[in-house]
Every structure is written in structure tokens, then in C-alpha cells.
GROMACS .gro file of C-alpha atoms in nm:
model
  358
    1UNK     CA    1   3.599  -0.239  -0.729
    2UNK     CA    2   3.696  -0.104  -1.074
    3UNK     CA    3   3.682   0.314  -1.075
    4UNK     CA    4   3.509   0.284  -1.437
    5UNK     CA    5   3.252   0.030  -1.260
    6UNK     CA    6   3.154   0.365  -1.061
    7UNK     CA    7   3.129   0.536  -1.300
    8UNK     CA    8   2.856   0.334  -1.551
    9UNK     CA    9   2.694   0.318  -1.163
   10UNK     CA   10   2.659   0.727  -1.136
   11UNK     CA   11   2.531   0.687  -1.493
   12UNK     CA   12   2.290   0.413  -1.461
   13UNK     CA   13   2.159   0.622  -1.143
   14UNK     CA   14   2.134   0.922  -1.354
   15UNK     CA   15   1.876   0.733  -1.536
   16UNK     CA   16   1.696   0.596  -1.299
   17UNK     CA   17   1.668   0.909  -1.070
   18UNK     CA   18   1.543   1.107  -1.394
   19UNK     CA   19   1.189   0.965  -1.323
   20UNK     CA   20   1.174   1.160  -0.979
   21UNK     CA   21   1.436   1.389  -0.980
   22UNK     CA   22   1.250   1.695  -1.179
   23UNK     CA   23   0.946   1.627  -0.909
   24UNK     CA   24   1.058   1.937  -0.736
   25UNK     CA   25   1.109   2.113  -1.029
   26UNK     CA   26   0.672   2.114  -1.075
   27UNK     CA   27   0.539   2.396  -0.976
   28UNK     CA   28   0.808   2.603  -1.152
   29UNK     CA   29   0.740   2.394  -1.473
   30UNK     CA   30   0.329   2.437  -1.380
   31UNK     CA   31   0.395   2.869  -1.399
   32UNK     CA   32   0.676   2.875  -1.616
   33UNK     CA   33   0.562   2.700  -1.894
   34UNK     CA   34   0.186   2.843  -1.848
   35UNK     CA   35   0.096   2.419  -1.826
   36UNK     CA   36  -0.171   2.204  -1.635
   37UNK     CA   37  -0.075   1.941  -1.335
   38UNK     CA   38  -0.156   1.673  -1.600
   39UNK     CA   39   0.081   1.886  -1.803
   40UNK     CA   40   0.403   1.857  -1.541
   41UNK     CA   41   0.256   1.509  -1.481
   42UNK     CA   42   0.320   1.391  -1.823
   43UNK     CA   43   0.722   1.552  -1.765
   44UNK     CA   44   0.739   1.206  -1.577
   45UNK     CA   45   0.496   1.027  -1.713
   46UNK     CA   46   0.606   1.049  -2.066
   47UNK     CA   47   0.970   0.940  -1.958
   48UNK     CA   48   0.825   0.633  -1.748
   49UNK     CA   49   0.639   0.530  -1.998
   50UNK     CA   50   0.827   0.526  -2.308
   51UNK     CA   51   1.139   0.383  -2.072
   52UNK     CA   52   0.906   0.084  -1.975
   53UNK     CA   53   0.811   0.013  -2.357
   54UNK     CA   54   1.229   0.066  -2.457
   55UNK     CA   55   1.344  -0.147  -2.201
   56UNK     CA   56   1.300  -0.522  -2.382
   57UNK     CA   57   1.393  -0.390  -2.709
   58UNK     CA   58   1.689  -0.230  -2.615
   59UNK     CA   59   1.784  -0.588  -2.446
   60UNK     CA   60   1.718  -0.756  -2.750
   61UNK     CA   61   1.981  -0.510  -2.933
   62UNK     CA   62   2.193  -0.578  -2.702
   63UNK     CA   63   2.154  -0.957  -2.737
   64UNK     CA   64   2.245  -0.834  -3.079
   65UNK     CA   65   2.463  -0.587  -3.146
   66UNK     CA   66   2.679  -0.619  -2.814
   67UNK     CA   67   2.608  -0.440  -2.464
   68UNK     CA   68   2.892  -0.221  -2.456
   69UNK     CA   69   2.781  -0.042  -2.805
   70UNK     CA   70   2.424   0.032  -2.735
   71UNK     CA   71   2.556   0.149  -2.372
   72UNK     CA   72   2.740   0.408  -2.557
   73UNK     CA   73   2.496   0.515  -2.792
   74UNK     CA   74   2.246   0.523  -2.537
   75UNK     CA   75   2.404   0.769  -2.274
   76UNK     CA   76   2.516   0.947  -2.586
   77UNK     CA   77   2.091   0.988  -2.667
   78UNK     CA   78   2.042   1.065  -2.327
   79UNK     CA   79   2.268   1.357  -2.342
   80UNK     CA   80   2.149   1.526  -2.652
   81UNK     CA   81   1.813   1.470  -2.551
   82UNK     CA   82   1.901   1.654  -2.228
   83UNK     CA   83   2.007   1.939  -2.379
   84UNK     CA   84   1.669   1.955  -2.554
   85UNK     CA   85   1.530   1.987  -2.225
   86UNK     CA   86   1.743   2.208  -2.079
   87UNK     CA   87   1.665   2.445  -2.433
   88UNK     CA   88   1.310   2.408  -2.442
   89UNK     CA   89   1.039   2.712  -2.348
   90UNK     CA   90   0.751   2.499  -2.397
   91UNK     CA   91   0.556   2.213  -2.252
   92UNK     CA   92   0.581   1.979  -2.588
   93UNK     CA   93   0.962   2.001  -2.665
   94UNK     CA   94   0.992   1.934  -2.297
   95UNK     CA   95   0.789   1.599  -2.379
   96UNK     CA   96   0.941   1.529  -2.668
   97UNK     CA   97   1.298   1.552  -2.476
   98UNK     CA   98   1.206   1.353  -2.235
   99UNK     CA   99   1.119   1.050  -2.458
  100UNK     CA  100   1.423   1.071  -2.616
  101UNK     CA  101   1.601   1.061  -2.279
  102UNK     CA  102   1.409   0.725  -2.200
  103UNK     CA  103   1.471   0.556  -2.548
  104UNK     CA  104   1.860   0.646  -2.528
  105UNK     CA  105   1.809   0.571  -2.140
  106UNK     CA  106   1.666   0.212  -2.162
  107UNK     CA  107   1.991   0.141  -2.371
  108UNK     CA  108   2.225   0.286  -2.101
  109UNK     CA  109   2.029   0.107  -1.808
  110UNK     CA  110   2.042  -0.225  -2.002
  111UNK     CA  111   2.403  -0.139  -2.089
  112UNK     CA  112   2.484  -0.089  -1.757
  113UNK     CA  113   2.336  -0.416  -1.557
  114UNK     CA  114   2.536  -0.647  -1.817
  115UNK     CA  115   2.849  -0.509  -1.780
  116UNK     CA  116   2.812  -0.465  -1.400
  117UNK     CA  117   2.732  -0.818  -1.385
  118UNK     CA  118   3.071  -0.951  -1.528
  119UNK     CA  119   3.267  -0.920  -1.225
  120UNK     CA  120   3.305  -0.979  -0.808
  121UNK     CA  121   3.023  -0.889  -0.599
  122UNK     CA  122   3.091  -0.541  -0.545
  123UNK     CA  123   3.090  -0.433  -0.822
  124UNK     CA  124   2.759  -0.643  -0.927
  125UNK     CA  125   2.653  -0.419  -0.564
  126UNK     CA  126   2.662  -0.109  -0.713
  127UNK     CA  127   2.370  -0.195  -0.957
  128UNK     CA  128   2.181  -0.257  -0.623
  129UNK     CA  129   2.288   0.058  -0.493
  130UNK     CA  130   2.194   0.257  -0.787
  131UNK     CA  131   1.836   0.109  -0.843
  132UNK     CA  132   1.728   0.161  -0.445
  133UNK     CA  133   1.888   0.508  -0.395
  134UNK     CA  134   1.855   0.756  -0.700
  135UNK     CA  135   1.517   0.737  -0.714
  136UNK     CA  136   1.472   0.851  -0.364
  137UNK     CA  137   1.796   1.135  -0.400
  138UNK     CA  138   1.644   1.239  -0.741
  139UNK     CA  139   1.374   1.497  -0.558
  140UNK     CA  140   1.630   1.606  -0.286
  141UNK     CA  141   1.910   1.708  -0.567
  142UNK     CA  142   1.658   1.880  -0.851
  143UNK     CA  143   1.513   2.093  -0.547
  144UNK     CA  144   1.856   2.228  -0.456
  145UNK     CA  145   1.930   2.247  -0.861
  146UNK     CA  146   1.611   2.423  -0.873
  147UNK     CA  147   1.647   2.693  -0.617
  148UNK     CA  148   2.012   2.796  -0.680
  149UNK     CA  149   1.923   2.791  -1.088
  150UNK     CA  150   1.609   2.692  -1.219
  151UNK     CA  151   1.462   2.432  -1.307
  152UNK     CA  152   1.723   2.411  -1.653
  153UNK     CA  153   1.983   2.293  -1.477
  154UNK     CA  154   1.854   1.966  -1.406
  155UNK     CA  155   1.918   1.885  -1.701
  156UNK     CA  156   2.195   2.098  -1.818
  157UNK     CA  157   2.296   1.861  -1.474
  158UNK     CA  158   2.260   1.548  -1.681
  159UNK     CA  159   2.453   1.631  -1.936
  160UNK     CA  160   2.805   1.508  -1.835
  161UNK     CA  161   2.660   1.277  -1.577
  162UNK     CA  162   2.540   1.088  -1.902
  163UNK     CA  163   2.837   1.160  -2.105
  164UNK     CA  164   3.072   0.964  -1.824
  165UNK     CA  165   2.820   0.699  -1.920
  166UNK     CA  166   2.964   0.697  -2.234
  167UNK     CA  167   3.324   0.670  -2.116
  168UNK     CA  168   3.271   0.425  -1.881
  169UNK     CA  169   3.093   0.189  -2.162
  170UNK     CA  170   3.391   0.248  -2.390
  171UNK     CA  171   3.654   0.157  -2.117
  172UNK     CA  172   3.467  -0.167  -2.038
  173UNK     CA  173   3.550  -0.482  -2.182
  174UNK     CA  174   3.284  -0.616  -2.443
  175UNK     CA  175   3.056  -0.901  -2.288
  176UNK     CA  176   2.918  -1.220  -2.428
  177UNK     CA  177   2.480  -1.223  -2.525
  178UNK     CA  178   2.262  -1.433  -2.262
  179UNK     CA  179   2.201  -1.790  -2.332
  180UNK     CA  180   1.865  -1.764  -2.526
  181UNK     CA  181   1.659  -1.978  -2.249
  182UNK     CA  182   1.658  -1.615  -2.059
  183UNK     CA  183   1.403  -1.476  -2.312
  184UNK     CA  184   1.185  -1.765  -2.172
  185UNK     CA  185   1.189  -1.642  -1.799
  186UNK     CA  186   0.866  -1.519  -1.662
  187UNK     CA  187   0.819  -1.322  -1.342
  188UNK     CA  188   0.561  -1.457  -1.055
  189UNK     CA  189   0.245  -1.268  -1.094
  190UNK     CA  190   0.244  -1.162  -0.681
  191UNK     CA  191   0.580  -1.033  -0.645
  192UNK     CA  192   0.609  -0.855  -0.973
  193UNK     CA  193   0.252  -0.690  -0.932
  194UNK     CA  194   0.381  -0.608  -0.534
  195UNK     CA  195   0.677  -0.460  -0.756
  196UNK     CA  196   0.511  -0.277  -0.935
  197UNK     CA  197   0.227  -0.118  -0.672
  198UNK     CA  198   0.515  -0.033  -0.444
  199UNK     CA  199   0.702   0.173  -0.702
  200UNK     CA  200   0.376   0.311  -0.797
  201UNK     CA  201   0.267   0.409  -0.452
  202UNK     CA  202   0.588   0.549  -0.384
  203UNK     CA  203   0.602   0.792  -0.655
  204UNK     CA  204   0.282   0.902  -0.579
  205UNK     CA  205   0.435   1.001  -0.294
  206UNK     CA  206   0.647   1.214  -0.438
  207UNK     CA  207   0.457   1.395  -0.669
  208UNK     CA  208   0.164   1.483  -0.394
  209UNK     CA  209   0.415   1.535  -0.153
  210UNK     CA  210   0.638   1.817  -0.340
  211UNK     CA  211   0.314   1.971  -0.477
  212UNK     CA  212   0.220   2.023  -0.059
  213UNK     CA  213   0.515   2.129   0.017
  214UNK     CA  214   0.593   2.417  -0.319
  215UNK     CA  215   0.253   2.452  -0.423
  216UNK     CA  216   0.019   2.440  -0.095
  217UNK     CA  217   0.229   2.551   0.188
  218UNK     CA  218   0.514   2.764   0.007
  219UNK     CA  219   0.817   2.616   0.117
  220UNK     CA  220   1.147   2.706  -0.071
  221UNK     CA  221   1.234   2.424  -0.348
  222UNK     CA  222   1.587   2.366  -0.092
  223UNK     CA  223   1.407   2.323   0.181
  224UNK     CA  224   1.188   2.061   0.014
  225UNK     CA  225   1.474   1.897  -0.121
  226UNK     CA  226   1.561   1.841   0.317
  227UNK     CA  227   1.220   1.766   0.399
  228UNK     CA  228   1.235   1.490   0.125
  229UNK     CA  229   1.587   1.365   0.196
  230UNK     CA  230   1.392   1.165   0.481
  231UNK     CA  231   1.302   0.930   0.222
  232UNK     CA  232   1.645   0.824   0.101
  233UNK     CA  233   1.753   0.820   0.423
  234UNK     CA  234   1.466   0.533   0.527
  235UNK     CA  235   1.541   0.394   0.248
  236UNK     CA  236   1.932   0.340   0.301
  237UNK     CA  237   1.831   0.189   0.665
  238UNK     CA  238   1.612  -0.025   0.534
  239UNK     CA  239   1.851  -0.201   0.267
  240UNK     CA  240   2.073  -0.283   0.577
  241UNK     CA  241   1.812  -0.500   0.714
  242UNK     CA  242   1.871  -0.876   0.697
  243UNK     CA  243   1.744  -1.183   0.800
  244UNK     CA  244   1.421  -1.347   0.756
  245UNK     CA  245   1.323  -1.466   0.450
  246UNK     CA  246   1.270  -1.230   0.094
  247UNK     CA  247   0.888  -1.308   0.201
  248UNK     CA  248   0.893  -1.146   0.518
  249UNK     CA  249   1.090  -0.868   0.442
  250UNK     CA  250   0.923  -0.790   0.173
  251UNK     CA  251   0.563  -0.789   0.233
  252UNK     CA  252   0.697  -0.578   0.597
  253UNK     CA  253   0.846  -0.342   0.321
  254UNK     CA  254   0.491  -0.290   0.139
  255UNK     CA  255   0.319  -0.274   0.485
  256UNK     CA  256   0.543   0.034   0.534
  257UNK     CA  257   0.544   0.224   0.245
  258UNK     CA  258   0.159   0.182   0.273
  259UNK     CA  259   0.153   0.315   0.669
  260UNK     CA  260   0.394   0.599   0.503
  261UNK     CA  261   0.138   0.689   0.292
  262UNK     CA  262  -0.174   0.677   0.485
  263UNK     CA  263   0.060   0.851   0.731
  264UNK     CA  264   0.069   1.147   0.499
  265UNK     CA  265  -0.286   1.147   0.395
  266UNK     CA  266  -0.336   1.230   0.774
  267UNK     CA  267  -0.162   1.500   0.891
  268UNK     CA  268  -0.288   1.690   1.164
  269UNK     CA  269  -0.141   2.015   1.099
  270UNK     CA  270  -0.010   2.202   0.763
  271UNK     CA  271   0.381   2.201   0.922
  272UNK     CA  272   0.666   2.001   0.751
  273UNK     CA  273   0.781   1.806   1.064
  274UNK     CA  274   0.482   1.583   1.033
  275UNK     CA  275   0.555   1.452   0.710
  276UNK     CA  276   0.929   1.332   0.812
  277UNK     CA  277   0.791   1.018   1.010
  278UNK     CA  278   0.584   0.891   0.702
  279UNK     CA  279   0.862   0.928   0.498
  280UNK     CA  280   1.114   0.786   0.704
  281UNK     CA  281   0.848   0.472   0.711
  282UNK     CA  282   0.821   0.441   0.374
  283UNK     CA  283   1.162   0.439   0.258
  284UNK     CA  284   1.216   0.190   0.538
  285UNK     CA  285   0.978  -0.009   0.353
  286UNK     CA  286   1.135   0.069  -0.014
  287UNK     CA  287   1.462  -0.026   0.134
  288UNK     CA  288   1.309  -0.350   0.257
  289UNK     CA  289   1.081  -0.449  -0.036
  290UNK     CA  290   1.261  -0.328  -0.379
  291UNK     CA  291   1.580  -0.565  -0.283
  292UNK     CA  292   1.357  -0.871  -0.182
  293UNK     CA  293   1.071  -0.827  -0.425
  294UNK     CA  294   1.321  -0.755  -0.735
  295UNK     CA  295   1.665  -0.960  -0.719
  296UNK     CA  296   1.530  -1.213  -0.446
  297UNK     CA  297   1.144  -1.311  -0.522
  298UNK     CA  298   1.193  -1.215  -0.883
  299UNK     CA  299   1.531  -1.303  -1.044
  300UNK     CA  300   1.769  -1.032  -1.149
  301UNK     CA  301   2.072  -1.252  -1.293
  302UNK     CA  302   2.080  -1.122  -1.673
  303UNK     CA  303   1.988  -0.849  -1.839
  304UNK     CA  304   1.657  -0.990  -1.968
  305UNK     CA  305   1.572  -1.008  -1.621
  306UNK     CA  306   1.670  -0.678  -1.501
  307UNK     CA  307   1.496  -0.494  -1.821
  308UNK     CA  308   1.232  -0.704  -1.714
  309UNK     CA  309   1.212  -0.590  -1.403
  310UNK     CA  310   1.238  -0.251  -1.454
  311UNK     CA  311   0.963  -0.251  -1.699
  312UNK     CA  312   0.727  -0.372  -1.414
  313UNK     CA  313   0.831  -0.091  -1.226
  314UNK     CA  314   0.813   0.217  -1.470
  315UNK     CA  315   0.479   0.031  -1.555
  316UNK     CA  316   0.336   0.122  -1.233
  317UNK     CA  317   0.488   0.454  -1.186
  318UNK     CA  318   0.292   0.528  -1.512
  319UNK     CA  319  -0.024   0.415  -1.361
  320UNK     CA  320   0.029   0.610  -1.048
  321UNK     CA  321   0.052   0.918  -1.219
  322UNK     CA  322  -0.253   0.847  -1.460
  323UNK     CA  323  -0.431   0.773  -1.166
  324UNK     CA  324  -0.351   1.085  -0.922
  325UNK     CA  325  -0.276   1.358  -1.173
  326UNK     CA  326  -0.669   1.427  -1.270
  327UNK     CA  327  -0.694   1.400  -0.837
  328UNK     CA  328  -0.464   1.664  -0.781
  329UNK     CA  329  -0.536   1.893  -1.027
  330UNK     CA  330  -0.922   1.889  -0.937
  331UNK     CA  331  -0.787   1.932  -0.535
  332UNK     CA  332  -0.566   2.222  -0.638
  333UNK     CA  333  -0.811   2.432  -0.853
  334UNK     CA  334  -1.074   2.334  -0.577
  335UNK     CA  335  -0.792   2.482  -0.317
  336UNK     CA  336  -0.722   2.769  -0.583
  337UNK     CA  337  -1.074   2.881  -0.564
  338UNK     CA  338  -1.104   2.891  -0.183
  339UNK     CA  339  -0.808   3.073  -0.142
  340UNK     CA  340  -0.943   3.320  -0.335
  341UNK     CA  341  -1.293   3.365  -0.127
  342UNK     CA  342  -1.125   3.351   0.174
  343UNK     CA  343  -0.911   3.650   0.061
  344UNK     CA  344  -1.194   3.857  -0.061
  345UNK     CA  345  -1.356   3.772   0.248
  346UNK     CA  346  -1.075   3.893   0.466
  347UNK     CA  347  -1.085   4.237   0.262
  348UNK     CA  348  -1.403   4.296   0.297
  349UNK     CA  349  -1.391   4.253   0.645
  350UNK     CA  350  -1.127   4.452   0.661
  351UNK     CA  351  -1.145   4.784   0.874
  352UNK     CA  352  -1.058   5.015   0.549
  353UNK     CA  353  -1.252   5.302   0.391
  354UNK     CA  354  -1.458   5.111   0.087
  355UNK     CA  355  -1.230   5.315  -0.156
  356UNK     CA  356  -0.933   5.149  -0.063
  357UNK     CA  357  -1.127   4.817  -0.098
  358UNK     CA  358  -1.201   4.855  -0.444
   0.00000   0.00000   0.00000
């Protein structure tokens, strides 16, 4: 396994993990930047969706123009655009960033696949390895980012993660375009909706999950970043599982991540051990379904296919959050607003003179 394989790996994780790893990074983004939950919704919305509209055209540049050259513009995009992020003190230079970051990202990502693809099996591994994993570490490493900075650093973070990007594409060898008959290549409609539902569900997870834990009970952005590692953990089990066929594993895998999530729709109590056995579940079942459902069930053997693929994914993530965004903003105003009775009713309940109550 090549050390500059590695590296284009970290990179093409980088990318990946930037849909979930600013989830933590919410309810600072919700006060600091005086913003709406459909406001620090769009943060990943906006860089899901534009990255699932990039993705084809930036494999039909590289059909073009040669892999290794749009992988090095790309990461070189995503690192300006990062410092845009890192610079901004409002909610709609934020946004605009974070398109940027998916345009040059979709180039990287593409980038990356093809010239992972040109050599022994390890090395093709580490593509694997990247697409299961950073989404689930993303949360985990922008809470600790978050609590020891702020939520800048993130993306100042990102910066020469995506500029190794860059290195790595200009220490790889150039690769050859895809025979043509892979533009004709058409997913399954079952596994690539499953595909796209189970990436969906699972960031809904995430973004419900971290507003619980920050915004409804308090907990410290680090120790949400160990509450969540739970997930990536599941998940890393559940990629060791084999046998059976891609079927079986991966309809158990959806069967899972849904259990995880009614799991966490159902806690009995408001205390973070209950919500480490419903994630645990569901990254079992992301570890289980993303490998069989994407690479088995739906083919991942060029980079048509893996832009492809991707684009079914960030397609549902975008969903997701247009779906539960409007939900969770009208649950945490309702919760807002019953906080605030409750307190008034506790003062003036309170044994104090009715001066001190004023």
C-alpha cells in the first residue's frame, strides 16, 4: 500500500465527513450566527446538495481533462473555500463556502476513486474505508474541534487535510478515461433507493441526535463527540461481517439502522447512556448495508459508478434534512416556550418576598 494512496484516502474522507462533521458544531452556529434550525440545516444541506448535482459533471471532466488534474484543482477549491468558512461571521458566506467546498469537493472525491482504483486491493480498500467511516467520525471530531476552539476550526481543520489532497493527486501517476459504455450503466431502482433512505435516515440521526444532546439536555460539545463515537464504532463492526449474500446483509443492515432509530425516538429517560445502544445498532447496520447496497448490489468499478453512487446518497441526505429541519425547529420553539412557563412557574412558587420576584 502506497503512502501517497493514504494520503488521497485522508483527503477523500475529508470530503465525505464534511457532510456530518460540523453537526456538532449546530447549536453554536444556531447562537452565534443569530440563525434558524433551517438556517444550520442548510450548513449541510447546501453542501449535500450542490455535491450531489457536481458529482456527474465533475466525472465527465474527468473523462475529459484527466483525473489527476481536476483532483488537484478540486482539493485546491475545497481549501480556499474552507477558509471562507472558517472567515465568515454570517449565515450566507457560510452557505456560500460551503458550496464551493462541494463543487471543488465532487472533483476531489471523483479524483480520488479513479486513482485509487489503479492498483492491488488494498489500496482500492481504502476507498471502502473512507466512504463507511468519515461520515460516522465526522460528528465525534468537529465536537472535540468545537469545544477546545470553536466551531472555526473545523474548517481552519480542513485546510491542510485538503491541501495533502492536492499533493497526493500530483504524486500519482495520470490514469486512462473509462470506456464510454460506463456512461450507459444504470443503478437497480431497490438497492439504490435502499441507498439512498439509509444514508438519509442515518443523518437524520445525527442532526436530531446532537441537537438532544447540545441543545435539549446541555451536554458539553466533547462529550457529545463520545456519546456519538458509538456510531463509528457499530459501524466498523459491522463492515467486518461476512457471509451471506449482499441481499441478506444488506436488507439486515437497513433493519438496523431503522431499530436504531426507532430506538432513539423512545427513550425512556433524558440520560445519554440510553442512546449508546441505538447507535451502536445502527452503525451495525451502516456497516452492513453501505458495503452491500453500494459496491455489491450496485456496482462501484469506475468512476461513473462511484459518482453515481454517491449522488444517490447526498440525494437522500438532502431529503432528510428538508424533511426534519421544519420538525425540529417547530419541537424546539415548542420546547423553548415550555421551558419558559415552567420557569416562571417555579418563581412564582417560589417562597420569596414578591419584590424579589419581580
Amino acid at each position: 500500500m502506497r503512502f501517497k494512496s493514504i494520503l488521497l484516502a485522508i483527503a477523500a474522507g475529508l470530503v465525505l465527513a464534511d457532510a456530518s462533521i460540523v453537526t456538532l458544531a449546530l447549536p453554536e452556529l444556531l447562537t452565534d450566527l443569530h440563525t434558524t434550525i433551517e438556517g444550520v440545516a442548510a450548513v449541510i444541506g447546501v453542501y449535500t446538495l450542490v455535491l450531489a448535482i457536481t458529482l456527474l459533471p465533475a466525472w465527465y471532466l474527468g473523462q475529459r481533462v484527466g483525473y489527476r488534474g481536476i483532483g488537484i484543482a478540486g482539493f485546491a477549491i475545497f481549501a480556499a473555500a474552507s477558509v471562507v468558512c472558517a472567515r465568515s461571521d454570517a449565515l450566507t458566506p457560510l452557505l456560500i463556502g460551503r458550496g464551493v467546498q462541494a463543487i471543488g469537493g465532487a472533483a476531489g472525491l471523483v479524483a480520488a476513486f479513479a486513482l485509487l482504483h489503479t492498483g492491488d486491493k488494498p489500496q482500492r480498500q481504502l476507498w471502502l474505508v473512507a466512504a463507511v467511516l468519515s461520515t460516522a467520525l465526522g460528528p465525534a471530531l468537529g465536537g472535540l474541534l468545537t469545544q477546545l476552539f470553536d466551531w472555526r476550526a473545523i474548517f481552519e481543520a480542513q485546510i491542510p487535510l485538503a491541501l495533502i489532497g492536492v499533493v497526493a493527486c500530483i504524486l500519482e501517476e495520470p490514469v486512462p478515461a473509462e470506456p464510454q459504455a460506463a456512461e450507459l450503466v444504470r443503478p437497480k431502482f431497490s438497492p439504490a433507493a435502499a441507498l439512498g433512505f439509509v444514508s438519509g435516515a442515518l443523518t437524520g440521526v445525527l442532526f436530531l441526535l446532537i441537537l438532544l444532546l447540545v441543545a435539549g439536555w446541555n451536554v458539553e460539545p466533547i462529550a457529545a463527540a463520545l456519546v456519538v463515537t458509538a456510531l463509528p464504532i457499530g459501524a466498523l463492526a459491522g463492515s467486518r461481517i461476512r457471509g451471506g449474500s449482499a441481499t441478506t446483509r444488506a436488507a439486515a443492515g437497513c433493519l438496523l439502522v431503522a431499530g436504531g432509530v426507532l430506538a432513539l425516538a423512545w427513550l425512556p429517560d433524558a440520560e445519554v447512556w440510553w442512546t449508546i445502544a441505538p447507535q451502536l445498532l445502527a452503525g451495525v447496520g451502516m456497516g452492513l448495508s453501505l458495503p452491500a447496497l453500494g459496491g455489491e448490489l450496485l456496482p462501484e468499478r469506475t468512476a461513473h459508478d462511484a459518482a453515481l453512487l454517491l449522488t444517490i446518497r447526498h440525494a437522500g441526505i438532502v431529503v432528510a434534512l428538508a424533511l426534519i429541519a421544519p420538525i425540529a425547529a417547530n419541537q424546539l420553539d415548542s420546547s423553548i416556550h415550555d421551558a419558559k412557563l415552567q420557569g416562571t412557574a417555579v418563581l412564582l412558587d417560589a417562597a420569596l418576598p414578591p419584590q424579589d420576584k419581580h
